[in-house]
């Protein structure tokens, strides 16, 4: 009887002592509330980040004329959603424009549909977008396009921000990480 009780206590202690799986992304320690985002989405509806509580949210800051980083990152996020299979509804990707002068709601909708129709695109006035970038520590700079291409390009920070189901900013993943790491982090946050 004593051996059974001791074995049971040891098993409970071992299970209780196991740490939750670690995130693959760099973590915010301690986690902090994600700054609110309140804009009109590309489909014309009022959007509030806080309305997504209960889902894991990944924020990406970018622009539709981005030649390489943004489309690669969005393709990886779309791949991660596919890998989640029936659990894909636990994840909401929100793409926030750093180029509101060119990224109209119609352009965002068309652009994001190439990757995943569930992705939400957000844009606003220059002042609104600058305030959101500041809240998240995102830099964005407009510069002249290479000779012969006309117009301008944008240079910007390339991180994905992971927000848990309670609206807490939990992790930041740099550009170029594989979809499997995104899936891992979404699963860890969704299981909490």
PDB file of C-alpha atoms in Angstrom:
ATOM      1  CA  UNK A   1       0.000   0.000   0.000  1.00  0.00           C
ATOM      2  CA  UNK A   2       2.784   2.408   0.939  1.00  0.00           C
ATOM      3  CA  UNK A   3       4.669   1.577  -2.270  1.00  0.00           C
ATOM      4  CA  UNK A   4       1.554   2.297  -4.365  1.00  0.00           C
ATOM      5  CA  UNK A   5       0.994   5.605  -2.604  1.00  0.00           C
ATOM      6  CA  UNK A   6       4.648   6.554  -2.993  1.00  0.00           C
ATOM      7  CA  UNK A   7       4.620   5.607  -6.687  1.00  0.00           C
ATOM      8  CA  UNK A   8       1.460   7.676  -7.214  1.00  0.00           C
ATOM      9  CA  UNK A   9       2.970  10.696  -5.483  1.00  0.00           C
ATOM     10  CA  UNK A  10       6.164  10.395  -7.524  1.00  0.00           C
ATOM     11  CA  UNK A  11       4.157  10.188 -10.750  1.00  0.00           C
ATOM     12  CA  UNK A  12       2.125  13.275  -9.797  1.00  0.00           C
ATOM     13  CA  UNK A  13       5.294  15.171  -8.917  1.00  0.00           C
ATOM     14  CA  UNK A  14       6.898  14.200 -12.221  1.00  0.00           C
ATOM     15  CA  UNK A  15       3.870  15.309 -14.250  1.00  0.00           C
ATOM     16  CA  UNK A  16       3.520  18.552 -12.276  1.00  0.00           C
ATOM     17  CA  UNK A  17       7.214  19.274 -12.725  1.00  0.00           C
ATOM     18  CA  UNK A  18       7.086  19.061 -16.509  1.00  0.00           C
ATOM     19  CA  UNK A  19       7.366  22.467 -18.079  1.00  0.00           C
ATOM     20  CA  UNK A  20       5.018  23.532 -20.845  1.00  0.00           C
ATOM     21  CA  UNK A  21       6.591  23.256 -24.295  1.00  0.00           C
ATOM     22  CA  UNK A  22       8.781  26.249 -25.062  1.00  0.00           C
ATOM     23  CA  UNK A  23       7.979  28.629 -27.882  1.00  0.00           C
ATOM     24  CA  UNK A  24      10.354  28.616 -30.857  1.00  0.00           C
ATOM     25  CA  UNK A  25      10.042  32.404 -31.164  1.00  0.00           C
ATOM     26  CA  UNK A  26      11.720  34.997 -28.997  1.00  0.00           C
ATOM     27  CA  UNK A  27       9.421  35.553 -26.047  1.00  0.00           C
ATOM     28  CA  UNK A  28       8.261  38.665 -24.237  1.00  0.00           C
ATOM     29  CA  UNK A  29       9.061  38.056 -20.603  1.00  0.00           C
ATOM     30  CA  UNK A  30       6.859  38.846 -18.933  1.00  0.00           C
ATOM     31  CA  UNK A  31       4.075  38.743 -21.494  1.00  0.00           C
ATOM     32  CA  UNK A  32       2.303  42.069 -21.851  1.00  0.00           C
ATOM     33  CA  UNK A  33      -1.067  43.153 -23.194  1.00  0.00           C
ATOM     34  CA  UNK A  34      -0.990  43.560 -26.962  1.00  0.00           C
ATOM     35  CA  UNK A  35      -1.603  47.208 -27.843  1.00  0.00           C
ATOM     36  CA  UNK A  36      -5.137  47.629 -29.174  1.00  0.00           C
ATOM     37  CA  UNK A  37      -5.605  48.104 -32.891  1.00  0.00           C
ATOM     38  CA  UNK A  38      -8.864  49.734 -33.976  1.00  0.00           C
ATOM     39  CA  UNK A  39      -9.270  50.343 -37.715  1.00  0.00           C
ATOM     40  CA  UNK A  40     -11.578  49.604 -40.599  1.00  0.00           C
ATOM     41  CA  UNK A  41     -10.636  46.289 -42.188  1.00  0.00           C
ATOM     42  CA  UNK A  42     -10.179  45.803 -45.921  1.00  0.00           C
ATOM     43  CA  UNK A  43     -13.754  44.471 -46.164  1.00  0.00           C
ATOM     44  CA  UNK A  44     -15.114  47.715 -44.672  1.00  0.00           C
ATOM     45  CA  UNK A  45     -15.939  46.349 -41.216  1.00  0.00           C
ATOM     46  CA  UNK A  46     -14.840  47.836 -37.909  1.00  0.00           C
ATOM     47  CA  UNK A  47     -11.876  45.875 -36.605  1.00  0.00           C
ATOM     48  CA  UNK A  48     -10.627  45.655 -33.042  1.00  0.00           C
ATOM     49  CA  UNK A  49      -7.752  43.368 -32.147  1.00  0.00           C
ATOM     50  CA  UNK A  50      -9.405  42.660 -28.795  1.00  0.00           C
ATOM     51  CA  UNK A  51     -12.379  41.093 -30.649  1.00  0.00           C
ATOM     52  CA  UNK A  52     -10.077  38.199 -31.603  1.00  0.00           C
ATOM     53  CA  UNK A  53      -9.672  37.005 -27.995  1.00  0.00           C
ATOM     54  CA  UNK A  54      -9.976  33.239 -27.869  1.00  0.00           C
ATOM     55  CA  UNK A  55      -7.768  32.824 -30.949  1.00  0.00           C
ATOM     56  CA  UNK A  56      -4.028  32.923 -31.406  1.00  0.00           C
ATOM     57  CA  UNK A  57      -3.258  35.985 -33.529  1.00  0.00           C
ATOM     58  CA  UNK A  58      -0.173  36.501 -35.657  1.00  0.00           C
ATOM     59  CA  UNK A  59       0.466  40.082 -36.745  1.00  0.00           C
ATOM     60  CA  UNK A  60       2.587  40.811 -39.778  1.00  0.00           C
ATOM     61  CA  UNK A  61       3.532  44.332 -40.794  1.00  0.00           C
ATOM     62  CA  UNK A  62       4.212  44.746 -44.507  1.00  0.00           C
ATOM     63  CA  UNK A  63       3.010  46.184 -47.800  1.00  0.00           C
ATOM     64  CA  UNK A  64       1.502  44.871 -50.999  1.00  0.00           C
ATOM     65  CA  UNK A  65       4.296  46.152 -53.263  1.00  0.00           C
ATOM     66  CA  UNK A  66       6.912  44.296 -51.199  1.00  0.00           C
ATOM     67  CA  UNK A  67       9.177  42.418 -53.611  1.00  0.00           C
ATOM     68  CA  UNK A  68      10.330  39.523 -51.430  1.00  0.00           C
ATOM     69  CA  UNK A  69       9.989  39.447 -47.637  1.00  0.00           C
ATOM     70  CA  UNK A  70       6.228  40.041 -47.270  1.00  0.00           C
ATOM     71  CA  UNK A  71       5.089  37.508 -49.878  1.00  0.00           C
ATOM     72  CA  UNK A  72       7.519  34.896 -48.542  1.00  0.00           C
ATOM     73  CA  UNK A  73       6.305  35.451 -44.988  1.00  0.00           C
ATOM     74  CA  UNK A  74       2.624  35.353 -45.998  1.00  0.00           C
ATOM     75  CA  UNK A  75       3.220  32.161 -47.994  1.00  0.00           C
ATOM     76  CA  UNK A  76       4.815  30.592 -44.912  1.00  0.00           C
ATOM     77  CA  UNK A  77       1.852  31.667 -42.755  1.00  0.00           C
ATOM     78  CA  UNK A  78      -0.564  30.173 -45.303  1.00  0.00           C
ATOM     79  CA  UNK A  79       1.456  26.953 -45.225  1.00  0.00           C
ATOM     80  CA  UNK A  80       1.293  26.953 -41.420  1.00  0.00           C
ATOM     81  CA  UNK A  81      -2.513  27.299 -41.564  1.00  0.00           C
ATOM     82  CA  UNK A  82      -2.727  24.351 -43.953  1.00  0.00           C
ATOM     83  CA  UNK A  83      -0.515  22.270 -41.652  1.00  0.00           C
ATOM     84  CA  UNK A  84      -2.844  23.047 -38.746  1.00  0.00           C
ATOM     85  CA  UNK A  85      -5.569  21.236 -40.690  1.00  0.00           C
ATOM     86  CA  UNK A  86      -8.867  21.150 -38.792  1.00  0.00           C
ATOM     87  CA  UNK A  87      -7.281  23.298 -36.059  1.00  0.00           C
ATOM     88  CA  UNK A  88      -6.586  26.194 -38.470  1.00  0.00           C
ATOM     89  CA  UNK A  89      -9.519  28.135 -37.024  1.00  0.00           C
ATOM     90  CA  UNK A  90      -7.490  28.647 -33.839  1.00  0.00           C
ATOM     91  CA  UNK A  91      -5.190  31.019 -35.774  1.00  0.00           C
ATOM     92  CA  UNK A  92      -5.984  34.447 -37.183  1.00  0.00           C
ATOM     93  CA  UNK A  93      -3.375  36.201 -39.320  1.00  0.00           C
ATOM     94  CA  UNK A  94      -3.622  40.000 -39.455  1.00  0.00           C
ATOM     95  CA  UNK A  95      -1.569  41.863 -42.072  1.00  0.00           C
ATOM     96  CA  UNK A  96      -1.006  45.527 -41.191  1.00  0.00           C
ATOM     97  CA  UNK A  97       0.116  47.870 -43.949  1.00  0.00           C
ATOM     98  CA  UNK A  98       3.220  50.004 -43.546  1.00  0.00           C
ATOM     99  CA  UNK A  99       2.299  51.726 -46.845  1.00  0.00           C
ATOM    100  CA  UNK A 100      -1.198  53.168 -46.409  1.00  0.00           C
ATOM    101  CA  UNK A 101      -0.706  55.532 -49.354  1.00  0.00           C
ATOM    102  CA  UNK A 102      -0.836  52.622 -51.835  1.00  0.00           C
ATOM    103  CA  UNK A 103      -2.446  49.826 -49.816  1.00  0.00           C
ATOM    104  CA  UNK A 104      -6.124  50.505 -50.327  1.00  0.00           C
ATOM    105  CA  UNK A 105      -8.690  48.124 -48.840  1.00  0.00           C
ATOM    106  CA  UNK A 106      -9.357  46.660 -52.316  1.00  0.00           C
ATOM    107  CA  UNK A 107      -5.654  46.133 -52.970  1.00  0.00           C
ATOM    108  CA  UNK A 108      -5.164  44.451 -49.566  1.00  0.00           C
ATOM    109  CA  UNK A 109      -8.110  42.117 -50.152  1.00  0.00           C
ATOM    110  CA  UNK A 110      -6.849  41.084 -53.584  1.00  0.00           C
ATOM    111  CA  UNK A 111      -3.261  40.667 -52.377  1.00  0.00           C
ATOM    112  CA  UNK A 112      -4.062  38.606 -49.284  1.00  0.00           C
ATOM    113  CA  UNK A 113      -6.478  36.340 -51.194  1.00  0.00           C
ATOM    114  CA  UNK A 114      -3.446  35.039 -53.104  1.00  0.00           C
ATOM    115  CA  UNK A 115      -2.215  33.513 -49.840  1.00  0.00           C
ATOM    116  CA  UNK A 116      -5.252  32.707 -47.677  1.00  0.00           C
ATOM    117  CA  UNK A 117      -8.709  34.241 -47.797  1.00  0.00           C
ATOM    118  CA  UNK A 118      -8.991  34.159 -44.003  1.00  0.00           C
ATOM    119  CA  UNK A 119      -6.155  36.668 -43.588  1.00  0.00           C
ATOM    120  CA  UNK A 120      -7.344  40.089 -42.424  1.00  0.00           C
ATOM    121  CA  UNK A 121      -5.782  43.172 -44.030  1.00  0.00           C
ATOM    122  CA  UNK A 122      -5.678  46.509 -42.236  1.00  0.00           C
ATOM    123  CA  UNK A 123      -4.814  49.988 -43.394  1.00  0.00           C
ATOM    124  CA  UNK A 124      -5.662  53.483 -42.260  1.00  0.00           C
ATOM    125  CA  UNK A 125      -4.426  57.040 -42.356  1.00  0.00           C
ATOM    126  CA  UNK A 126      -0.726  57.796 -42.221  1.00  0.00           C
ATOM    127  CA  UNK A 127      -1.148  58.983 -38.617  1.00  0.00           C
ATOM    128  CA  UNK A 128      -3.100  55.881 -37.532  1.00  0.00           C
ATOM    129  CA  UNK A 129      -0.577  53.514 -39.064  1.00  0.00           C
ATOM    130  CA  UNK A 130       2.382  55.416 -37.596  1.00  0.00           C
ATOM    131  CA  UNK A 131       0.819  55.160 -34.121  1.00  0.00           C
ATOM    132  CA  UNK A 132       0.296  51.391 -34.479  1.00  0.00           C
ATOM    133  CA  UNK A 133       3.866  50.880 -35.725  1.00  0.00           C
ATOM    134  CA  UNK A 134       5.130  52.856 -32.737  1.00  0.00           C
ATOM    135  CA  UNK A 135       3.064  50.730 -30.323  1.00  0.00           C
ATOM    136  CA  UNK A 136       4.678  47.571 -31.727  1.00  0.00           C
ATOM    137  CA  UNK A 137       8.192  48.953 -32.242  1.00  0.00           C
ATOM    138  CA  UNK A 138       8.032  48.630 -36.035  1.00  0.00           C
ATOM    139  CA  UNK A 139      10.187  50.855 -38.193  1.00  0.00           C
ATOM    140  CA  UNK A 140       9.183  51.727 -41.749  1.00  0.00           C
ATOM    141  CA  UNK A 141      11.020  54.013 -44.136  1.00  0.00           C
ATOM    142  CA  UNK A 142      10.038  55.185 -47.595  1.00  0.00           C
ATOM    143  CA  UNK A 143      12.863  55.379 -50.141  1.00  0.00           C
ATOM    144  CA  UNK A 144      13.218  55.898 -53.893  1.00  0.00           C
ATOM    145  CA  UNK A 145      12.874  52.786 -56.028  1.00  0.00           C
ATOM    146  CA  UNK A 146      15.890  51.721 -58.102  1.00  0.00           C
ATOM    147  CA  UNK A 147      16.482  53.713 -61.290  1.00  0.00           C
ATOM    148  CA  UNK A 148      14.017  52.906 -64.026  1.00  0.00           C
ATOM    149  CA  UNK A 149      11.416  51.388 -61.696  1.00  0.00           C
ATOM    150  CA  UNK A 150       9.746  54.648 -60.688  1.00  0.00           C
ATOM    151  CA  UNK A 151       7.836  55.277 -57.503  1.00  0.00           C
ATOM    152  CA  UNK A 152       9.138  54.255 -54.129  1.00  0.00           C
ATOM    153  CA  UNK A 153       9.781  51.239 -51.927  1.00  0.00           C
ATOM    154  CA  UNK A 154       9.456  50.687 -48.197  1.00  0.00           C
ATOM    155  CA  UNK A 155      12.026  49.337 -45.796  1.00  0.00           C
ATOM    156  CA  UNK A 156      10.494  47.883 -42.627  1.00  0.00           C
ATOM    157  CA  UNK A 157      10.996  45.582 -39.660  1.00  0.00           C
ATOM    158  CA  UNK A 158      10.274  41.949 -40.528  1.00  0.00           C
ATOM    159  CA  UNK A 159       8.871  40.199 -37.468  1.00  0.00           C
ATOM    160  CA  UNK A 160       5.757  38.191 -36.760  1.00  0.00           C
ATOM    161  CA  UNK A 161       4.077  39.009 -33.455  1.00  0.00           C
ATOM    162  CA  UNK A 162       2.297  36.156 -31.651  1.00  0.00           C
ATOM    163  CA  UNK A 163      -0.622  37.117 -29.399  1.00  0.00           C
ATOM    164  CA  UNK A 164      -2.202  34.495 -27.160  1.00  0.00           C
ATOM    165  CA  UNK A 165      -5.900  33.781 -26.649  1.00  0.00           C
ATOM    166  CA  UNK A 166      -6.044  36.243 -23.739  1.00  0.00           C
ATOM    167  CA  UNK A 167      -4.701  39.133 -25.829  1.00  0.00           C
ATOM    168  CA  UNK A 168      -1.188  38.999 -24.402  1.00  0.00           C
ATOM    169  CA  UNK A 169       1.827  39.714 -26.605  1.00  0.00           C
ATOM    170  CA  UNK A 170       3.860  36.563 -26.128  1.00  0.00           C
ATOM    171  CA  UNK A 171       6.462  36.144 -28.855  1.00  0.00           C
ATOM    172  CA  UNK A 172       8.187  37.677 -31.832  1.00  0.00           C
ATOM    173  CA  UNK A 173       9.514  35.559 -34.709  1.00  0.00           C
ATOM    174  CA  UNK A 174      12.057  36.935 -37.194  1.00  0.00           C
ATOM    175  CA  UNK A 175      11.621  36.569 -40.938  1.00  0.00           C
ATOM    176  CA  UNK A 176      12.594  33.310 -42.549  1.00  0.00           C
ATOM    177  CA  UNK A 177      11.551  30.783 -39.929  1.00  0.00           C
ATOM    178  CA  UNK A 178       9.922  27.599 -41.248  1.00  0.00           C
ATOM    179  CA  UNK A 179       6.178  26.952 -41.137  1.00  0.00           C
ATOM    180  CA  UNK A 180       6.710  24.059 -38.707  1.00  0.00           C
ATOM    181  CA  UNK A 181       8.022  26.499 -36.085  1.00  0.00           C
ATOM    182  CA  UNK A 182       4.978  28.728 -36.595  1.00  0.00           C
ATOM    183  CA  UNK A 183       2.689  25.702 -36.216  1.00  0.00           C
ATOM    184  CA  UNK A 184       4.542  24.703 -33.047  1.00  0.00           C
ATOM    185  CA  UNK A 185       4.097  28.145 -31.485  1.00  0.00           C
ATOM    186  CA  UNK A 186       0.422  28.369 -32.479  1.00  0.00           C
ATOM    187  CA  UNK A 187      -0.208  24.934 -30.946  1.00  0.00           C
ATOM    188  CA  UNK A 188       1.608  25.857 -27.715  1.00  0.00           C
ATOM    189  CA  UNK A 189      -0.375  29.092 -27.348  1.00  0.00           C
ATOM    190  CA  UNK A 190      -3.685  27.490 -28.349  1.00  0.00           C
ATOM    191  CA  UNK A 191      -3.238  24.737 -25.745  1.00  0.00           C
ATOM    192  CA  UNK A 192      -2.879  27.200 -22.863  1.00  0.00           C
TER     193      UNK A 192
END
